[in-house]
Amino acid sequence: TLSYQQHAYSAAAQKSLSRKPALFINGEWVASSHGELIDVEDPSSGKVVSQIVDASVADTDRAVAAARAAFDDGRWSGLPPIAREKIMLRLADLIEAHAEEFAELEAIDNGKPKTMAGAIDVPGAVSHIRYMAGFAAKVGGETTPPYTLPAGAFFTYTVKEPVGVCAQIVPWNFPLLMACLKVGPALAAGCTIILKPAEQTSLTALRLADLIAEAGIPAGVVNVITGYGHVSGDRLVKHPDVDKVAFTGSTEIGKLINKNATDTLKHVTLELGGKSPVVVMPDVDVAEAAPGAAGAIFFNSGQVCVAGSRLYAHRSVFDQVVEGIANTASFWAPRPSLDPAAHMGPLVSQEQFDRVMGYIEAGKRDGASVAMGGDAPSADGYYVNPTMLVNVNPQMSVVREEIFGPVVVAQRFDDLDEVVKEANNTQFGLAASVWTKDASTLHKLASRIKAGTVWANCHAMIDVALPFGGYKESGVGREQGRAGIEAYLETKSVIMKL
Ligand code: NAD
């Protein structure tokens, strides 16, 4: 049994935890129509530390009405782009000024180490807003010469216009970062927003709403509603006044959302699950590649859409790589999120804990051997030890399905064709990493692996300037970069007879 020292919450965090549960609609904090609440847990202790509103269908309609009115009267899209840019930069500065508080809230709410949230989530959130702010004035149409019409007799051009009212539904693994990744391009494009954070992790989105108001974003432009996906999320997806849905979450819910958005033919972007391969070639320096492969799966307790959950190491280095990963066990040993020594925290919830342990047990039952971890420390909270399974085959559920926990399955390969075939033997296509010093091998693999992102000699290096999204059942559309803002714009053609 591990006895973890519990760490005290700061005064700023206490303030957020004790705020009156409310929804942020039309620039105001409002109570829900029915008074239902959802408990907020600290996954490091399993204790209930706060409560949030479970938004009803009526609450959701109210938020959509606010966003619709704010879009239709042009209070945001009608501003000079420089004004939108300035306000967004102010928002980024405000988030940065509260970085410490956001990192702690995220740690309390999600269970990720505060040090990780401070190093990755919060700076990532800030750079998403900053980078996208620059697009406010820099996306526009073209004067396109016509093809069949006589050029001198017609004047033809295109304009870019905001898509309209956007429902943005985000998951619990990177709550603030995902919220800012969604809100940034929509604001830059001139859209209005209803943001729905995950029911497990809404605290930072609520705090973000305070700063959205403080930054000077007009009332109704960004509305934040908390609640369950099958109630408020579902209503957003089906609401006739919502023009676009941007969703990050599981492939299962992504498919449902895609279906549900069809009746009103909304624009839909989906960032879904993955089972990303990590390919280790024989020429690597194992002392570098093994810790890299460990980080690819154990970062954020494996609750990462791009987690490197399938390891393929060349037969000549397989044993060394497996040993090198197993040697990182104490580094990645789970600890409470506010412990400064923590590199990995607990999983987000009991549900996620049961799901991950269920997969580990299924793997063992199917004949896999445990090369590392395979169990959970006995402690309050949802801790799972970093786990590696070997002697697996492509039919096992641990190899096929997204576990979304600190569990990697390791397999050997002999040649490039074989590893390409296995890497692509999945319903997913979100990401992959390739570890080699041979540039030619690297480019061959980069071109043959079907995934939205391929890393070389690193993993999960996300940069807002680079488009991100999935092949196959890992998603539809791209976020980040120019592609990210384009997803929030309509193109209008104007054809004028002179
Ligand atoms: P989830 O799909 O259950 O929930 C995600 C969000 O969708 C939550 O806000 C939830 O309330 C909402 N939701 C649930 N049912 C809904 C419905 N019927 N209609 C509308 N909204 C609904 O996923 P999760 O358990 O929160 O997150 C884990 C999963 O998300 C993993 O499978 C992971 O791969 C995926 N994920 C993908 C990415 C990516 O960028 N591709 C990023 C993070 C997580």
XYZ file of C-alpha atoms and ligand atoms in Angstrom:
542
model
C 0.000 0.000 0.000
C 1.348 3.376 -0.955
C 0.660 6.125 1.464
C 0.781 9.371 -0.383
C 1.124 12.662 1.320
C -1.826 14.835 0.380
C -0.897 18.309 -0.754
C -2.824 21.376 0.315
C -4.680 23.402 -2.310
C -3.715 27.066 -2.728
C -6.124 29.887 -1.896
C -6.691 30.558 -5.627
C -7.625 26.935 -6.244
C -9.900 26.884 -3.172
C -11.697 29.892 -4.594
C -12.431 28.062 -7.854
C -13.510 24.922 -6.020
C -15.935 26.845 -3.847
C -17.482 28.975 -6.567
C -21.247 28.717 -6.893
C -22.064 26.239 -9.671
C -23.207 28.271 -12.670
C -23.214 28.469 -16.445
C -21.620 31.305 -18.418
C -24.302 32.513 -20.808
C -24.458 35.884 -22.543
C -21.654 37.250 -20.380
C -23.374 36.363 -17.109
C -23.144 33.581 -14.557
C -26.555 31.943 -14.407
C -28.104 29.048 -12.509
C -29.483 26.065 -14.378
C -33.183 25.628 -15.098
C -33.474 22.500 -12.948
C -30.762 22.802 -10.292
C -29.059 19.466 -11.047
C -25.359 19.323 -10.178
C -22.416 17.024 -10.969
C -19.720 16.182 -8.408
C -16.137 17.118 -9.209
C -13.507 14.677 -7.957
C -9.794 15.006 -7.353
C -8.523 11.779 -8.963
C -5.425 11.858 -6.743
C -7.572 11.194 -3.686
C -10.936 10.110 -5.133
C -12.574 12.822 -3.006
C -15.352 15.133 -4.147
C -13.925 18.658 -4.089
C -16.492 20.763 -5.908
C -19.670 20.711 -7.952
C -20.651 21.961 -11.399
C -23.977 22.475 -13.147
C -25.497 19.702 -15.234
C -26.893 21.908 -18.002
C -30.391 20.959 -19.140
C -31.742 21.095 -22.677
C -33.403 24.414 -21.750
C -30.046 25.781 -20.495
C -28.387 24.639 -23.688
C -31.044 26.357 -25.797
C -30.457 29.523 -23.825
C -26.736 29.393 -24.558
C -27.363 28.756 -28.248
C -29.804 31.689 -28.387
C -27.148 33.944 -26.843
C -24.489 32.798 -29.314
C -26.937 33.139 -32.230
C -27.885 36.702 -31.289
C -24.236 37.617 -30.785
C -23.358 36.253 -34.197
C -26.292 37.742 -36.055
C -25.787 41.305 -34.837
C -22.088 41.188 -35.757
C -20.872 42.397 -32.372
C -17.735 40.274 -32.830
C -17.379 39.539 -36.543
C -18.136 43.187 -37.308
C -15.192 44.500 -35.288
C -12.091 45.524 -37.191
C -9.843 42.431 -37.243
C -7.155 44.356 -35.351
C -9.611 44.750 -32.477
C -10.350 41.008 -32.405
C -6.642 40.299 -32.523
C -5.904 42.691 -29.655
C -8.633 41.230 -27.460
C -7.437 37.687 -28.158
C -3.860 38.659 -27.308
C -5.167 40.176 -24.068
C -6.900 36.870 -23.311
C -3.645 34.989 -23.949
C -1.796 37.374 -21.618
C -4.432 36.880 -18.916
C -4.168 33.091 -19.117
C -0.397 33.411 -18.902
C -0.675 35.706 -15.898
C -2.743 32.995 -14.170
C -0.561 30.107 -15.344
C 0.197 28.817 -11.869
C -3.466 28.784 -10.904
C -4.522 27.049 -14.129
C -1.825 24.400 -13.730
C -2.973 23.644 -10.199
C -6.671 23.533 -11.113
C -5.919 21.186 -13.990
C -3.895 18.965 -11.664
C -6.706 18.842 -9.115
C -9.413 18.242 -11.693
C -7.703 15.853 -14.124
C -4.996 14.261 -11.976
C -2.117 15.211 -14.240
C 1.025 16.408 -12.461
C 0.912 20.138 -11.859
C 4.455 20.385 -13.209
C 3.289 18.827 -16.513
C 0.225 21.069 -16.720
C 2.498 24.051 -16.066
C 5.029 22.984 -18.686
C 2.664 21.782 -21.407
C -1.061 22.432 -21.021
C -1.018 26.076 -19.970
C 1.715 27.365 -22.324
C 0.059 25.337 -25.104
C -3.295 26.986 -24.387
C -1.683 30.439 -24.482
C 0.112 29.810 -27.771
C -3.059 28.512 -29.426
C -4.854 31.778 -28.674
C -1.827 33.899 -29.640
C -1.110 32.116 -32.896
C -4.747 32.137 -34.011
C -5.149 35.828 -33.064
C -2.719 36.601 -35.873
C -5.082 35.059 -38.408
C -7.933 37.461 -37.557
C -6.636 39.946 -40.097
C -4.779 37.557 -42.375
C -7.396 35.284 -43.870
C -9.226 36.621 -46.854
C -10.473 35.751 -50.296
C -8.934 36.181 -53.739
C -9.662 38.031 -56.921
C -9.866 34.911 -59.029
C -9.868 35.299 -62.811
C -12.857 33.492 -64.350
C -12.321 30.537 -66.683
C -15.277 30.500 -69.047
C -16.544 34.058 -68.533
C -14.873 36.945 -70.424
C -12.538 38.550 -67.913
C -13.102 42.123 -69.004
C -16.869 41.792 -68.734
C -16.978 40.217 -65.301
C -15.325 40.960 -61.978
C -14.998 37.856 -59.823
C -13.701 37.398 -56.310
C -14.102 35.306 -53.182
C -14.560 36.368 -49.580
C -14.081 34.388 -46.387
C -16.837 34.629 -43.804
C -17.181 33.065 -40.363
C -19.165 29.818 -40.318
C -21.438 31.145 -37.567
C -22.452 29.615 -34.246
C -20.046 26.860 -33.192
C -20.590 24.132 -30.618
C -17.240 23.017 -29.267
C -17.250 19.792 -27.273
C -13.992 18.826 -25.590
C -12.681 15.840 -23.601
C -11.071 15.553 -20.179
C -7.467 14.718 -21.026
C -6.194 18.256 -21.779
C -9.132 20.393 -20.631
C -7.770 23.950 -20.867
C -5.552 23.210 -23.854
C -8.418 21.606 -25.805
C -10.732 24.498 -24.909
C -8.220 27.076 -26.188
C -7.412 24.971 -29.246
C -11.108 25.142 -30.123
C -11.910 28.698 -29.067
C -8.826 30.281 -30.703
C -9.578 29.698 -34.399
C -13.325 30.258 -33.951
C -12.728 33.668 -32.355
C -10.165 34.648 -34.970
C -12.638 33.727 -37.711
C -15.390 35.851 -36.133
C -17.608 32.977 -34.995
C -19.550 32.760 -31.747
C -19.231 29.783 -29.452
C -20.860 27.445 -27.004
C -18.023 25.573 -25.308
C -18.889 22.372 -23.453
C -16.030 20.956 -21.408
C -16.100 17.329 -20.287
C -18.198 16.629 -17.205
C -15.117 15.216 -15.418
C -12.978 18.333 -15.940
C -14.793 21.643 -16.259
C -12.959 23.784 -13.714
C -10.423 25.421 -16.022
C -13.047 26.167 -18.701
C -15.118 27.977 -16.076
C -12.090 29.985 -14.952
C -11.339 30.702 -18.611
C -14.821 32.231 -18.911
C -13.887 34.796 -16.229
C -10.864 35.798 -18.279
C -12.849 35.857 -21.529
C -15.063 38.517 -19.956
C -12.075 40.353 -18.479
C -10.291 40.408 -21.838
C -13.227 42.282 -23.351
C -14.790 39.641 -25.567
C -18.382 40.875 -25.921
C -21.165 39.099 -24.033
C -22.665 36.120 -25.848
C -19.633 35.534 -28.070
C -18.285 32.738 -25.876
C -20.717 30.797 -23.704
C -19.518 27.989 -21.438
C -21.955 25.298 -20.364
C -21.049 22.319 -18.201
C -22.887 19.023 -18.180
C -23.258 15.553 -19.562
C -22.626 14.787 -23.195
C -25.852 12.880 -23.761
C -27.909 15.863 -22.515
C -26.332 19.253 -23.296
C -23.762 17.879 -25.766
C -26.453 16.031 -27.677
C -28.691 19.097 -27.785
C -25.857 21.232 -29.180
C -25.208 18.704 -31.932
C -28.880 18.636 -32.968
C -29.760 22.289 -32.439
C -30.900 23.933 -35.706
C -29.272 27.262 -34.785
C -25.795 25.748 -34.443
C -23.815 25.937 -37.689
C -20.747 23.888 -36.794
C -19.711 21.216 -34.320
C -16.076 20.748 -33.394
C -15.548 17.665 -31.254
C -12.579 15.987 -29.630
C -13.156 12.702 -27.868
C -13.719 9.031 -28.458
C -14.283 7.526 -31.895
C -17.536 6.013 -30.640
C -19.040 9.377 -29.675
C -17.503 11.015 -32.750
C -19.453 8.641 -34.996
C -22.642 9.338 -33.059
C -22.103 13.091 -33.327
C -21.450 12.838 -37.046
C -24.773 11.000 -37.478
C -26.689 13.357 -35.214
C -25.367 16.453 -37.002
C -26.597 15.160 -40.353
C -30.244 16.235 -40.037
C -29.201 19.878 -39.838
C -26.154 19.373 -42.123
C -23.750 21.122 -39.789
C -20.098 21.527 -40.569
C -18.340 18.889 -38.474
C -14.708 18.469 -37.461
C -13.790 15.437 -35.389
C -10.558 14.668 -33.533
C -10.930 11.109 -32.330
C -9.053 8.162 -30.908
C -5.833 6.473 -31.885
C -3.605 3.471 -31.451
C -0.416 5.070 -32.615
C 2.605 2.934 -33.538
C 6.138 3.656 -32.347
C 8.621 2.073 -34.761
C 12.170 1.512 -33.468
C 14.707 0.672 -36.202
C 17.878 -1.362 -35.571
C 20.259 1.592 -35.971
C 18.976 3.590 -32.992
C 20.778 4.537 -29.840
C 18.660 2.488 -27.419
C 19.647 4.761 -24.523
C 17.705 7.519 -26.310
C 14.935 5.573 -28.010
C 13.794 3.519 -25.008
C 13.058 6.481 -22.719
C 11.499 8.182 -25.745
C 9.177 5.238 -26.322
C 8.348 5.176 -22.596
C 7.449 8.870 -22.653
C 5.327 8.289 -25.767
C 2.966 6.086 -23.751
C 3.307 7.136 -20.107
C 3.018 10.910 -20.557
C -0.352 12.061 -19.134
C -0.906 8.474 -17.889
C -1.379 7.382 -21.500
C -4.562 9.466 -21.697
C -3.398 11.064 -24.901
C -5.057 10.639 -28.278
C -1.615 10.259 -29.895
C -0.218 7.962 -27.186
C 2.392 5.587 -28.610
C 0.489 2.515 -27.483
C 1.860 -0.004 -30.001
C 5.610 -0.450 -29.924
C 7.334 -2.200 -32.846
C 11.037 -2.744 -32.193
C 13.357 -4.455 -34.661
C 14.239 -7.986 -33.548
C 17.918 -7.047 -33.118
C 17.133 -4.363 -30.503
C 13.811 -5.644 -29.111
C 15.129 -7.035 -25.807
C 17.231 -3.957 -25.129
C 14.341 -1.607 -25.878
C 11.968 -3.567 -23.635
C 14.540 -3.541 -20.857
C 15.181 0.173 -21.350
C 11.460 0.928 -21.053
C 11.077 -1.308 -17.983
C 13.939 0.643 -16.386
C 11.827 3.808 -16.474
C 9.290 2.290 -14.024
C 10.378 4.324 -11.030
C 10.526 7.562 -13.048
C 6.924 7.043 -14.199
C 5.601 5.567 -10.940
C 2.260 7.306 -10.369
C 2.119 9.972 -7.692
C -0.467 12.588 -6.612
C -0.776 15.419 -9.063
C 0.390 18.128 -6.666
C 3.523 16.197 -5.669
C 6.440 18.098 -7.253
C 8.173 14.739 -7.827
C 5.295 13.381 -9.938
C 5.886 12.609 -13.629
C 2.681 10.623 -13.969
C -0.512 11.102 -11.970
C -3.584 8.932 -11.478
C -6.131 8.279 -14.226
C -8.990 10.742 -14.425
C -11.777 8.664 -12.863
C -12.916 5.359 -11.417
C -14.533 4.606 -14.768
C -11.256 5.099 -16.616
C -9.405 3.083 -13.950
C -11.811 0.155 -14.381
C -11.544 0.377 -18.154
C -7.731 0.326 -18.167
C -7.455 -2.457 -15.570
C -10.047 -4.401 -17.578
C -7.814 -4.210 -20.656
C -4.735 -5.309 -18.691
C -6.657 -8.314 -17.357
C -7.972 -9.136 -20.847
C -4.406 -9.003 -22.181
C -3.212 -11.421 -19.500
C -6.159 -13.747 -20.167
C -5.351 -13.700 -23.885
C -1.811 -14.884 -23.119
C 0.226 -11.676 -23.020
C 3.138 -11.508 -20.563
C 3.722 -8.550 -18.286
C 7.171 -7.019 -18.814
C 6.480 -4.031 -16.587
C 3.722 -3.025 -14.135
C 0.447 -4.735 -14.955
C -1.119 -3.713 -11.663
C -2.247 -0.762 -9.588
C -0.753 0.480 -6.327
C -3.197 0.132 -3.494
C -4.005 3.733 -2.675
C -6.903 6.147 -2.639
C -7.254 7.655 -6.098
C -7.043 6.083 -9.525
C -3.375 5.142 -9.884
C -2.235 2.523 -12.393
C 1.400 1.468 -12.686
C 3.126 2.016 -16.034
C 2.576 -1.212 -17.908
C 4.175 -3.040 -20.826
C 2.806 -6.250 -22.319
C 4.863 -8.578 -24.531
C 4.050 -11.872 -26.291
C 1.039 -10.230 -27.836
C -0.522 -10.779 -31.247
C -2.546 -8.573 -33.596
C -5.844 -10.263 -32.661
C -5.737 -9.269 -28.983
C -7.967 -6.416 -27.786
C -4.926 -4.784 -26.110
C -3.325 -4.498 -29.550
C -6.450 -3.481 -31.486
C -8.361 -1.134 -29.192
C -7.597 2.225 -27.686
C -6.943 1.687 -23.969
C -6.326 5.339 -23.090
C -4.103 4.424 -20.157
C -0.412 3.791 -19.396
C -0.304 0.492 -21.269
C 1.994 -0.286 -24.199
C 2.090 -3.523 -26.185
C 5.515 -4.422 -27.588
C 6.095 -6.506 -30.721
C 9.130 -7.541 -32.822
C 9.555 -7.051 -36.542
C 12.156 -8.130 -39.107
C 11.812 -5.810 -42.101
C 10.289 -2.567 -43.284
C 7.421 -4.095 -45.279
C 6.333 -6.124 -42.274
C 6.351 -3.187 -39.873
C 4.516 -0.925 -42.336
C 1.818 -3.579 -42.707
C 1.457 -3.993 -38.936
C 1.617 -0.260 -38.202
C -1.275 0.250 -40.645
C -3.215 -2.762 -39.373
C -5.622 -0.615 -37.354
C -8.906 1.254 -37.691
C -7.069 4.394 -36.500
C -4.675 6.776 -38.229
C -3.897 9.638 -35.897
C -0.120 9.553 -35.455
C 3.069 7.496 -35.479
C 6.683 7.912 -34.488
C 9.736 6.493 -36.168
C 13.055 6.123 -34.393
C 16.059 5.864 -36.728
C 19.169 7.769 -37.740
C 18.712 6.792 -41.382
C 16.951 9.626 -43.218
C 15.977 7.393 -46.108
C 14.254 4.840 -43.836
C 12.551 7.666 -42.064
C 11.078 9.169 -45.226
C 10.008 5.753 -46.495
C 8.133 5.116 -43.254
C 6.733 8.663 -43.136
C 5.244 8.182 -46.569
C 3.889 4.658 -46.038
C 2.338 4.991 -42.566
C -1.262 6.156 -42.817
C -1.493 8.773 -40.103
C -2.164 12.506 -39.790
C 1.158 13.147 -38.039
C 4.463 11.263 -38.215
C 7.243 12.130 -35.775
C 10.873 11.171 -36.173
C 13.009 10.592 -33.090
C 10.404 12.237 -30.881
C 6.725 11.693 -30.051
C 3.731 13.916 -29.289
C 5.585 17.094 -30.236
C 2.547 19.219 -31.037
C 2.947 22.710 -32.488
C 0.010 25.001 -33.192
C 1.446 25.942 -36.602
C 1.205 22.337 -37.852
C -2.174 20.921 -38.898
C -3.332 18.092 -36.644
C -5.950 15.435 -37.276
C -6.648 11.868 -38.191
C -6.750 9.499 -41.131
C -9.329 6.689 -41.123
C -11.459 6.491 -37.952
C -9.244 8.974 -36.105
C -11.164 11.938 -37.383
C -12.466 14.329 -39.974
C -10.752 17.601 -40.838
C -7.740 19.339 -39.373
C -7.147 21.700 -36.483
C -4.163 24.045 -35.985
C -2.196 25.920 -38.616
C -3.951 27.601 -41.540
C -6.129 24.507 -41.960
C -7.360 25.116 -38.408
C -8.779 28.541 -39.141
C -10.126 27.501 -42.555
C -12.359 25.027 -40.714
C -14.200 28.011 -39.202
C -14.672 29.882 -42.496
C -17.105 29.731 -45.380
C -15.991 30.771 -48.859
C -18.336 32.996 -50.812
C -17.908 33.645 -54.537
C -19.029 36.995 -55.962
C -19.562 37.182 -59.729
C -20.284 40.636 -61.026
C -21.277 41.510 -64.596
C -19.680 44.815 -65.436
P -16.076 11.053 -24.906
O -16.136 10.901 -26.365
O -16.937 10.196 -24.072
O -16.404 12.542 -24.429
C -15.855 13.671 -25.000
C -16.827 14.821 -24.883
O -18.004 14.521 -25.601
C -17.283 15.156 -23.462
O -17.383 16.562 -23.339
C -18.651 14.519 -23.386
O -19.500 15.136 -22.444
C -19.156 14.719 -24.789
N -20.202 13.776 -25.217
C -20.395 12.497 -24.794
N -21.476 11.963 -25.392
C -21.972 12.900 -26.233
C -23.073 12.943 -27.133
N -23.887 11.898 -27.301
N -23.285 14.075 -27.846
C -22.464 15.142 -27.707
N -21.423 15.169 -26.855
C -21.157 14.061 -26.129
O -14.536 10.872 -24.672
P -13.726 10.955 -23.315
O -13.932 9.717 -22.584
O -14.015 12.247 -22.660
O -12.195 11.087 -23.897
C -11.419 9.995 -24.210
C -11.397 9.734 -25.707
O -11.169 10.914 -26.451
C -10.324 8.797 -26.141
O -10.857 7.776 -26.912
C -9.345 9.634 -26.961
O -8.694 8.986 -27.961
C -10.184 10.705 -27.478
N -9.388 11.920 -27.689
C -9.025 12.257 -28.949
C -8.265 13.405 -29.168
C -7.852 13.829 -30.539
O -7.370 14.925 -30.697
N -8.005 13.014 -31.543
C -7.891 14.192 -28.104
C -8.277 13.819 -26.839
C -9.026 12.674 -26.651
